[in-house]
Amino acid sequence: MPELPEVEACRQKLLPLIRSKTVLKAKASQKNYAFLDAPQKLCRALKGQTLEDIDRRGKYLLFKFKAVNSSFYEVLLIHLGMTGQLFSYDYKPDQHVHLTLNFSEAPFPLYFRDVRKFGKLALFAEQDLETNQRIAKLGPDALEMELERLRDFSKRHKTLSIKGLLLDQSVYAGVGNIYADESLFMAGIHPAAKARTLSTQRLKNLAQVVPKVLKQAIKQGGSSINDYILPDGSPGYFQREHQVYGRGGQECFRCKTSIQRTTVAQRGTHHCPNCQKK
DNA sequence: ATTCCAACCTGATAGC
DNA sequence: TGCTATCAGGTTGGAA
């Protein structure tokens, strides 16, 4: 589910619900699966902390907490994996809810639910965040994509596809399978095209298209395919605007050619063979 | 050094 | 109906 637009839409909706509120109680479901830290320890540490802000780095959310007399943050890092959900509405928790945070003056707890358990939760002291391996290796946010960095990384790979490059979070962070396919369609580039063979002009176009597609998706609340929901439990609507993702065998909206489904960069890939050229 | 691939999990769906 | 195989929005670590 969650790529940059879903994570960002979630962040935007979540912030007003819990900003400046204090954790009264934190409860974790089980032992260690998604926790890079011991869950009991994490819960103990969060109790009494006030949420100051939520940042985002690529597909990661960073919940910035402060204790009453502290001048530095504790940062709760959350990655939603494939099926992670963050929501706060009238909900009866099931076995897939792995973290519950009760906030002061909030009508409902904040739930972290994750069926496949690919999500990640970890608590860091502010000063340890930047040296964390997961965070340190992320490239700039994909909303800030620019020709120069895209071209530099394209050149340094011998055989990597342009889709593989877009999915590499160390080049730019935030693009996943859906938005790689959608962006490459909008840019008229074949997903399997070798990154290094693309002209500067086409890369420039791509660097402009990606942020545009991502921003449009954020406006629509992201794409809800199977699991993704916004914090109030409602779905995003960008899946209605998908041009190629999930449309294998159907007609291209632009030219009526049948959308092809293939494998590129080890991921299910969708493209129009007429509109997208190598 | 780059690229590939299995592994981490559960559930939905398709096919027999 | 029910069993089995396949596939899914992501990331990692180790093999090739």
Short mmCIF file of N, CA and C in Angstrom, two decimals, chain A residues 21-27 43-44 46-51 65 100-110:
data_model
loop_
_atom_site.label_atom_id
_atom_site.label_comp_id
_atom_site.label_asym_id
_atom_site.label_seq_id
_atom_site.Cartn_x
_atom_site.Cartn_y
_atom_site.Cartn_z
N LYS A 21 -0.91 16.67 21.99
CA LYS A 21 -1.56 15.78 22.96
C LYS A 21 -0.55 14.83 23.58
N THR A 22 -0.90 14.34 24.75
CA THR A 22 0.04 13.56 25.54
C THR A 22 -0.37 12.10 25.60
N VAL A 23 0.59 11.23 25.52
CA VAL A 23 0.33 9.79 25.58
C VAL A 23 0.01 9.41 27.02
N LEU A 24 -1.23 8.95 27.23
CA LEU A 24 -1.63 8.52 28.57
C LEU A 24 -1.26 7.05 28.77
N LYS A 25 -1.36 6.30 27.68
CA LYS A 25 -1.12 4.86 27.78
C LYS A 25 -0.65 4.35 26.42
N ALA A 26 0.34 3.49 26.44
CA ALA A 26 0.82 2.87 25.21
C ALA A 26 0.80 1.37 25.40
N LYS A 27 0.27 0.67 24.40
CA LYS A 27 0.16 -0.78 24.54
C LYS A 27 0.60 -1.46 23.24
N CYS A 43 6.86 1.25 24.96
CA CYS A 43 5.63 1.74 25.60
C CYS A 43 5.93 2.56 26.85
N ARG A 44 6.86 2.05 27.63
CA ARG A 44 7.24 2.79 28.84
C ARG A 44 7.79 4.16 28.49
N LEU A 46 7.21 5.98 25.86
CA LEU A 46 6.26 6.91 25.24
C LEU A 46 5.28 7.52 26.23
N LYS A 47 5.02 6.77 27.28
CA LYS A 47 4.03 7.24 28.25
C LYS A 47 4.44 8.59 28.84
N GLY A 48 3.51 9.53 28.81
CA GLY A 48 3.77 10.85 29.36
C GLY A 48 4.39 11.83 28.38
N GLN A 49 4.75 11.33 27.18
CA GLN A 49 5.37 12.21 26.19
C GLN A 49 4.28 12.94 25.39
N THR A 50 4.62 14.15 24.98
CA THR A 50 3.69 14.96 24.19
C THR A 50 4.12 15.00 22.73
N LEU A 51 3.17 14.78 21.84
CA LEU A 51 3.50 14.81 20.41
C LEU A 51 3.63 16.24 19.93
N PHE A 65 8.25 13.33 19.78
CA PHE A 65 7.68 13.45 21.13
C PHE A 65 8.64 14.22 22.04
N THR A 100 -1.16 0.52 20.30
CA THR A 100 -2.29 1.39 20.62
C THR A 100 -1.79 2.51 21.52
N LEU A 101 -2.01 3.74 21.07
CA LEU A 101 -1.61 4.90 21.88
C LEU A 101 -2.85 5.68 22.28
N ASN A 102 -3.07 5.79 23.57
CA ASN A 102 -4.16 6.63 24.07
C ASN A 102 -3.64 8.02 24.34
N PHE A 103 -4.22 8.99 23.67
CA PHE A 103 -3.80 10.38 23.85
C PHE A 103 -4.80 11.13 24.72
N SER A 104 -4.28 12.12 25.43
CA SER A 104 -5.16 12.99 26.22
C SER A 104 -6.12 13.72 25.28
N GLU A 105 -7.32 13.93 25.72
CA GLU A 105 -8.31 14.72 24.97
C GLU A 105 -8.52 14.24 23.54
N ALA A 106 -8.31 12.98 23.30
CA ALA A 106 -8.60 12.44 21.97
C ALA A 106 -9.74 11.45 22.12
N PRO A 107 -10.72 11.52 21.24
CA PRO A 107 -11.89 10.65 21.37
C PRO A 107 -11.55 9.17 21.20
N PHE A 108 -10.57 8.87 20.36
CA PHE A 108 -10.21 7.47 20.11
C PHE A 108 -8.70 7.31 20.17
N PRO A 109 -8.24 6.11 20.47
CA PRO A 109 -6.79 5.87 20.47
C PRO A 109 -6.25 5.91 19.04
N LEU A 110 -4.96 6.05 18.94
CA LEU A 110 -4.28 5.87 17.66
C LEU A 110 -3.88 4.41 17.55
#
